[in-house]
Amino acid sequence: MSARDAAIAVNRFGLGARPGDIGTAARDPHAWLAAQIDPSVIAGPAPGMTAREGLVYLQTEYPRFRAEIERAGADPEEIQRQVRELLREPRLAHIAWRTGIAVTTPDGFAERWVRFWSNHFSVSSNTLPMAVVAPTLEAEAIRPNAFGPFADLLRAAELHPAMLIYLDQALSLGPNSMAGRFLDRGINENLAREILELHTLGVAGGYGQGDVEALARILTGWTVGSRRLRSDPEDYGRAVFDVRLQEPGAHTLLGQSFGGEGPQRAGEALEFIAARPRTARFLSEKLARHFLSDDPAPRDIAHIEAAWTRSGGDLAAVARAVITAPSAFDPALLKFKTPEEFLISSLRAVGAPAPNPRQLYAGYVALGQAPFSAPSPAGWPDQAEAWASPDAVLKRLDFATAVAARVGRNARPRERAVEVLGPSLSDATAQAIARAETPEQGLTLLLMSPEFQRR
């Protein structure tokens, strides 16, 4: 095994090298990665409110808090400001927690794996309830299932309260259900469409509008317990099945009929979709694009897809296939880091603790990628063209300069460059760092070097 393989293992598959990481991985880079394919190394549970606790808060304490502000005579703008601040704190605390894990973990591959699936099942803090529950999907659905069967992960993510609210499933009614007939309302197709288009088969996955409508009908009944539904108070904020909302009858999805009354119908349909060959193909290509190249080689996709098919979607087996793909240890650095990857790898490289939650969030916003704020259900883009504009690079320079200033004259840029880039450090970058007028300038040059910006 070579030092170059160790640098690739830590920087391409992990979240960036800390001083000493490449030396640790160099004993056996492949075994170092494989050892992280273990549910026990994934951090959790997250501190702070669960999805249920957050939603119960919105139904009980939040109205009382708002009424108190209004009684105190605050103007509407001040009320909105205080409400935003109140709901912002749990999200900032959660972001600080997961950033702290990313900056300090010795198991960078496992944490990157969690983040890949969190972005795949993306939800955004774009509404009042989502501001509270968006971070909880990663904590409650992704982390516990990241190395288990994909079918389990799919079900946990799609039927989590955050996803049910974000994609409007919580409001969907079967038009011929008891509630649908009474309220004269009907199906919402958003969740069904994104399951097929973004989460499993892909946009060219061989399904049609009839399949979207059928899956939407199959999913009816699944919602979030609330006062509005007159749910049992113990179910407030939980993902629940309410038969009053379920569209009766059998529905044909991709040629397969799903019928019967009860919660199991949706689970059976999700398991059926998870096992489709198109799902294996679509997700294998997406994994290869994230870990290896914006334009992944067909042989890499085929290698991952074969493992997916052989294992029946066992994500531990799929993870092993990703790190053993034919191009896995190609020396060419083909992936441009996203802003989040750049922020985390910079903090890992300098060994600095993450800033306080507000400063940290401001850093993410300045770089253009605040966690749990993706612009659409498709999540954040994963290709260089989305992140490599001149303006985006200038913002990275501002961030790198600020990090270097924080580290100060203890930066040791020449030694640090060897420690965190290993054999990937080019002569040109080494010379530029050696000629820097100050340690801070040298560290900035390291963080902005082509080999640090890529993985």
XYZ file of C-alpha atoms in Angstrom:
455
model
C 0.000 0.000 0.000
C 1.276 3.495 -0.820
C 1.147 6.832 0.922
C -0.710 8.090 -2.141
C -3.482 5.535 -1.535
C -3.663 6.676 2.072
C -4.060 10.324 1.022
C -6.796 9.316 -1.413
C -8.578 7.236 1.238
C -8.615 10.122 3.706
C -9.337 12.996 1.318
C -11.495 11.457 -1.425
C -13.604 9.070 0.630
C -13.327 10.841 3.975
C -13.887 14.459 4.914
C -10.286 15.626 4.631
C -7.068 14.840 6.459
C -6.205 16.035 9.916
C -2.496 16.023 10.816
C -1.618 12.349 11.404
C -4.580 10.853 9.515
C -2.625 9.924 6.382
C 0.014 8.189 8.514
C -2.688 6.194 10.293
C -4.394 5.163 7.064
C -1.069 4.321 5.386
C -0.793 1.043 7.320
C -3.571 -0.308 5.070
C -5.753 2.348 3.347
C -8.318 -0.154 2.076
C -8.719 -1.812 5.476
C -8.893 1.649 7.096
C -11.890 2.488 4.925
C -13.540 -0.921 5.211
C -13.405 -0.790 9.014
C -15.674 2.257 8.936
C -18.482 0.352 7.225
C -20.017 -0.360 10.579
C -23.227 1.095 12.062
C -21.534 1.414 15.439
C -19.129 4.123 14.225
C -21.913 6.444 13.045
C -22.456 9.270 15.504
C -25.792 9.752 17.211
C -28.302 10.268 18.598
C -28.341 13.995 18.006
C -28.882 16.383 20.908
C -31.848 18.714 21.017
C -35.454 18.198 20.043
C -36.664 15.140 18.159
C -39.110 15.598 15.284
C -41.992 14.757 17.589
C -40.817 17.124 20.318
C -40.378 19.927 17.795
C -43.815 19.470 16.278
C -45.485 19.193 19.682
C -43.731 22.417 20.616
C -45.211 24.128 17.551
C -48.705 22.906 18.475
C -48.536 23.824 22.159
C -45.760 26.089 23.477
C -45.209 28.119 20.317
C -48.781 29.588 20.189
C -48.457 30.578 23.844
C -45.095 32.225 23.218
C -46.435 34.164 20.262
C -49.505 35.283 22.213
C -47.274 36.591 25.010
C -45.273 38.689 22.562
C -48.421 40.065 21.005
C -49.919 40.919 24.390
C -46.723 42.796 25.231
C -47.530 45.127 22.338
C -44.652 44.269 20.032
C -45.086 45.393 16.437
C -45.481 42.716 13.707
C -41.848 42.966 12.585
C -40.587 42.503 16.134
C -42.894 39.508 16.602
C -41.536 37.901 13.442
C -37.960 38.595 14.530
C -38.456 36.983 17.932
C -40.226 33.987 16.408
C -37.425 33.490 13.864
C -34.841 33.667 16.637
C -36.760 31.192 18.776
C -37.009 28.622 16.003
C -33.508 29.257 14.705
C -31.655 28.169 17.822
C -32.394 24.398 17.679
C -31.395 24.290 14.010
C -28.133 26.136 14.632
C -27.359 23.837 17.552
C -27.955 20.761 15.401
C -25.760 22.120 12.588
C -23.010 22.872 15.114
C -23.287 19.326 16.489
C -22.975 17.609 13.099
C -20.176 19.970 12.041
C -18.309 19.187 15.242
C -18.580 15.487 14.423
C -17.359 16.051 10.879
C -14.384 18.126 12.011
C -13.190 15.712 14.691
C -14.217 12.209 13.629
C -11.507 9.666 12.774
C -14.145 7.885 10.629
C -14.554 10.384 7.819
C -15.820 7.845 5.279
C -18.727 6.794 7.501
C -19.696 10.424 8.083
C -19.459 11.246 4.364
C -21.669 8.221 3.657
C -24.331 9.608 6.040
C -24.159 13.003 4.343
C -24.543 11.502 0.884
C -27.840 9.878 1.897
C -28.947 12.951 3.840
C -28.581 15.016 0.673
C -30.244 12.257 -1.381
C -33.321 12.429 0.865
C -33.080 16.204 1.096
C -35.541 18.267 3.109
C -35.302 22.015 3.582
C -36.065 24.460 6.399
C -38.340 26.485 4.136
C -41.428 26.762 6.346
C -42.203 27.209 10.037
C -42.549 23.484 10.822
C -39.614 22.564 8.592
C -37.368 25.047 10.397
C -37.775 22.793 13.423
C -37.865 19.298 11.931
C -35.630 19.419 8.831
C -32.445 18.383 10.705
C -34.206 15.514 12.466
C -34.637 13.369 9.338
C -30.886 12.860 9.054
C -30.611 12.104 12.771
C -33.610 9.775 13.051
C -33.878 8.111 9.616
C -30.485 8.331 7.874
C -27.958 7.662 10.627
C -29.656 4.521 12.051
C -30.084 2.984 8.566
C -27.012 4.149 6.633
C -25.381 0.714 6.435
C -28.533 -1.412 6.438
C -30.846 -2.533 3.621
C -31.762 0.295 1.243
C -35.420 -0.694 1.549
C -35.284 0.086 5.290
C -33.602 3.434 4.664
C -36.159 4.298 1.980
C -39.100 3.548 4.239
C -37.574 5.391 7.207
C -36.891 8.494 5.106
C -40.168 8.632 3.169
C -42.363 8.073 6.211
C -40.463 10.400 8.534
C -42.497 13.413 9.722
C -40.047 15.846 8.084
C -40.509 14.237 4.645
C -44.281 13.861 5.071
C -44.536 17.598 5.797
C -41.912 18.825 3.300
C -43.483 17.070 0.316
C -47.081 17.621 1.437
C -47.946 13.979 2.071
C -49.315 15.024 5.464
C -52.079 16.908 3.584
C -52.857 14.220 1.013
C -56.278 12.564 1.123
C -57.715 9.731 -0.874
C -60.568 11.364 -2.842
C -62.807 8.400 -2.015
C -61.630 8.063 1.564
C -63.862 8.986 4.490
C -62.049 12.329 4.957
C -61.777 13.002 1.221
C -65.512 12.673 0.663
C -66.263 14.878 3.662
C -63.753 17.618 2.846
C -63.985 17.451 -0.952
C -60.207 17.342 -1.215
C -57.878 14.901 -2.902
C -54.479 13.496 -3.624
C -51.211 15.393 -3.413
C -48.657 13.738 -5.719
C -45.506 15.521 -4.559
C -44.031 12.766 -2.404
C -44.941 10.003 -4.861
C -43.339 11.890 -7.753
C -40.091 12.590 -5.883
C -39.841 9.018 -4.635
C -39.835 7.777 -8.227
C -37.903 10.625 -9.857
C -35.306 11.522 -7.212
C -35.103 8.760 -4.612
C -35.311 5.473 -6.539
C -35.815 4.988 -10.284
C -34.581 8.329 -11.631
C -36.209 10.608 -14.183
C -35.655 8.055 -16.980
C -36.666 5.150 -14.774
C -39.383 3.710 -16.978
C -42.451 4.937 -15.085
C -45.322 7.158 -16.216
C -47.849 9.579 -14.804
C -50.166 6.660 -14.044
C -47.516 5.176 -11.757
C -47.095 8.522 -9.947
C -50.852 8.693 -9.366
C -50.990 5.065 -8.226
C -48.158 5.532 -5.733
C -49.818 8.709 -4.419
C -52.994 6.696 -3.759
C -51.010 3.877 -2.164
C -49.339 6.338 0.226
C -52.598 7.880 1.436
C -53.286 7.374 5.100
C -49.734 8.243 6.135
C -49.634 11.634 7.802
C -48.418 13.387 10.948
C -50.479 13.201 14.122
C -51.942 16.555 15.169
C -54.788 18.350 16.879
C -56.186 19.161 13.433
C -56.691 15.443 12.796
C -57.902 14.875 16.364
C -55.144 12.369 16.831
C -54.349 10.776 20.158
C -52.147 13.364 21.939
C -49.481 10.682 22.243
C -49.312 10.692 18.429
C -48.850 14.456 18.029
C -45.755 14.991 15.889
C -45.351 11.322 15.003
C -45.671 9.707 11.575
C -49.005 7.891 11.883
C -51.354 5.927 9.695
C -54.952 7.185 9.674
C -57.336 4.904 7.831
C -59.809 7.780 7.428
C -57.426 9.303 4.846
C -56.649 6.131 2.868
C -57.897 5.739 -0.692
C -59.719 2.394 -0.860
C -59.204 -0.251 -3.513
C -56.251 -1.772 -5.355
C -53.766 0.367 -7.316
C -51.348 -0.765 -10.009
C -47.781 0.519 -9.713
C -45.228 -0.541 -12.368
C -47.449 -3.476 -13.260
C -47.845 -4.675 -9.663
C -51.153 -4.421 -7.801
C -51.193 -3.094 -4.234
C -54.470 -3.327 -2.371
C -55.953 -3.899 1.026
C -56.633 -1.545 3.871
C -53.997 -0.546 6.376
C -50.507 0.871 6.791
C -48.629 -2.072 5.266
C -49.621 -1.175 1.696
C -47.230 1.773 1.492
C -44.386 -0.234 3.014
C -44.881 -3.055 0.517
C -44.833 -0.609 -2.397
C -41.651 1.085 -1.180
C -39.949 -2.287 -0.771
C -41.036 -3.213 -4.306
C -39.572 0.005 -5.754
C -36.358 -0.383 -3.748
C -35.778 -3.791 -5.340
C -36.213 -2.618 -8.949
C -33.127 -2.940 -11.184
C -33.595 0.679 -12.291
C -33.184 1.759 -8.662
C -29.878 -0.113 -8.434
C -28.669 1.487 -11.652
C -29.741 5.028 -10.794
C -28.264 5.026 -7.298
C -25.034 3.273 -8.352
C -24.402 6.039 -10.884
C -25.185 8.706 -8.294
C -22.769 7.128 -5.805
C -20.024 6.927 -8.439
C -20.625 10.567 -9.343
C -20.354 11.668 -5.718
C -17.308 9.667 -4.712
C -15.290 9.301 -7.922
C -16.013 11.672 -10.788
C -18.572 14.137 -12.142
C -18.578 11.910 -15.227
C -18.145 8.426 -13.744
C -16.707 5.615 -15.824
C -19.196 2.929 -16.907
C -16.975 0.233 -15.344
C -17.234 1.944 -11.933
C -21.002 2.225 -12.160
C -21.246 -1.417 -13.229
C -19.026 -2.520 -10.311
C -21.254 -0.771 -7.752
C -24.448 -1.888 -9.470
C -23.314 -5.532 -9.430
C -22.726 -5.360 -5.681
C -26.113 -3.697 -5.197
C -27.859 -6.423 -7.182
C -25.983 -9.343 -5.557
C -26.679 -8.048 -2.054
C -30.281 -7.017 -2.627
C -29.459 -3.390 -1.815
C -27.397 -4.031 1.331
C -25.775 -0.622 1.786
C -22.772 -2.062 3.644
C -21.993 -4.203 0.578
C -22.595 -1.209 -1.678
C -20.193 0.915 0.398
C -17.526 -1.770 0.030
C -18.087 -1.707 -3.734
C -17.609 2.080 -3.828
C -14.159 1.853 -2.213
C -13.127 -1.076 -4.441
C -14.359 0.371 -7.741
C -11.774 0.193 -10.553
C -11.109 3.966 -10.409
C -11.375 4.290 -6.628
C -7.669 5.010 -6.143
C -6.960 6.753 -9.436
C -4.448 9.541 -8.588
C -6.331 12.133 -10.662
C -8.339 14.442 -8.378
C -11.607 14.618 -10.302
C -14.036 15.944 -7.682
C -14.233 19.682 -6.838
C -15.221 20.065 -3.201
C -18.627 21.493 -2.408
C -18.620 24.519 -0.078
C -19.545 22.318 2.880
C -16.735 19.879 2.088
C -14.299 22.789 1.781
C -15.364 24.281 5.125
C -15.088 20.979 6.974
C -11.811 19.889 5.399
C -10.283 23.310 6.146
C -11.174 23.040 9.831
C -9.856 19.473 9.922
C -6.598 20.531 8.267
C -5.837 23.259 10.772
C -7.026 21.292 13.790
C -9.234 24.128 14.960
C -12.535 23.601 16.755
C -15.631 24.664 14.880
C -16.687 28.283 15.550
C -19.711 29.000 17.711
C -23.066 28.068 16.108
C -23.888 31.549 14.802
C -20.435 32.147 13.324
C -20.461 28.676 11.839
C -23.831 29.170 10.181
C -22.698 32.536 8.819
C -19.707 30.748 7.274
C -21.928 28.199 5.542
C -24.208 30.970 4.246
C -21.279 33.029 2.970
C -19.959 30.016 1.051
C -23.422 29.328 -0.396
C -24.366 25.997 1.173
C -26.176 26.246 4.494
C -27.134 22.770 5.806
C -30.790 21.779 5.487
C -31.457 24.616 3.043
C -31.124 22.959 -0.366
C -33.067 24.896 -3.014
C -35.189 21.923 -4.122
C -36.043 18.312 -3.185
C -33.191 17.259 -5.485
C -30.740 18.394 -2.795
C -27.468 20.198 -3.357
C -25.732 19.705 -6.718
C -22.737 17.411 -6.755
C -20.832 18.621 -9.801
C -18.096 21.236 -10.176
C -20.025 23.504 -12.531
C -22.403 24.379 -9.699
C -19.655 25.520 -7.318
C -16.638 26.741 -9.308
C -17.767 30.199 -10.457
C -15.296 33.108 -9.977
C -17.518 34.618 -7.271
C -17.702 31.316 -5.399
C -13.913 30.970 -5.504
C -13.514 34.496 -4.099
C -15.788 33.557 -1.198
C -13.586 30.533 -0.536
C -10.573 32.851 -0.490
C -12.292 35.042 2.114
C -13.028 31.987 4.238
C -9.486 30.601 3.890
C -8.043 33.983 4.860
C -10.259 34.103 7.943
C -9.268 30.570 8.979
C -5.579 31.401 8.529
C -5.954 34.552 10.595
C -7.622 32.536 13.337
C -4.747 30.047 13.434
C -2.211 32.870 13.326
C 1.542 32.436 13.372
C 1.253 28.815 14.539
C -0.011 27.820 11.104
C 3.140 25.839 10.082
C 1.938 25.792 6.454
C 4.865 23.858 4.938
C 4.648 21.002 7.457
C 0.835 21.075 7.409
C 0.710 20.824 3.614
C 2.686 17.574 3.745
C 0.544 16.278 6.614
C -2.830 16.867 4.948
C -2.034 16.370 1.252
C 0.711 13.761 1.395
C 1.965 12.768 -2.075
C -0.835 14.817 -3.661
C 1.090 17.998 -2.765
C 2.478 19.408 -6.018
C 5.881 21.056 -6.384
C 4.207 24.291 -7.494
C 2.066 24.496 -4.342
C 4.965 23.544 -2.086
C 7.112 26.293 -3.617
C 4.331 28.885 -3.341
C 3.827 28.069 0.343
C 7.597 28.181 0.995
C 7.771 31.675 -0.521
C 4.858 33.049 1.504
C 5.694 36.180 3.476
C 3.838 35.060 6.610
C 2.562 31.757 8.073
C -0.999 33.015 7.613
C -0.394 33.702 3.922
C 1.176 30.258 3.523
C -1.840 28.576 5.117
C -4.199 30.524 2.852
C -2.206 29.333 -0.176
C -2.483 25.746 1.059
C -6.265 25.918 1.522
C -6.737 27.548 -1.899
C -4.368 25.190 -3.745
C -5.842 23.045 -6.551
C -4.998 19.823 -4.729
C -6.772 20.987 -1.547
C -9.822 22.241 -3.454
C -10.211 18.831 -5.073
C -10.396 15.318 -3.759
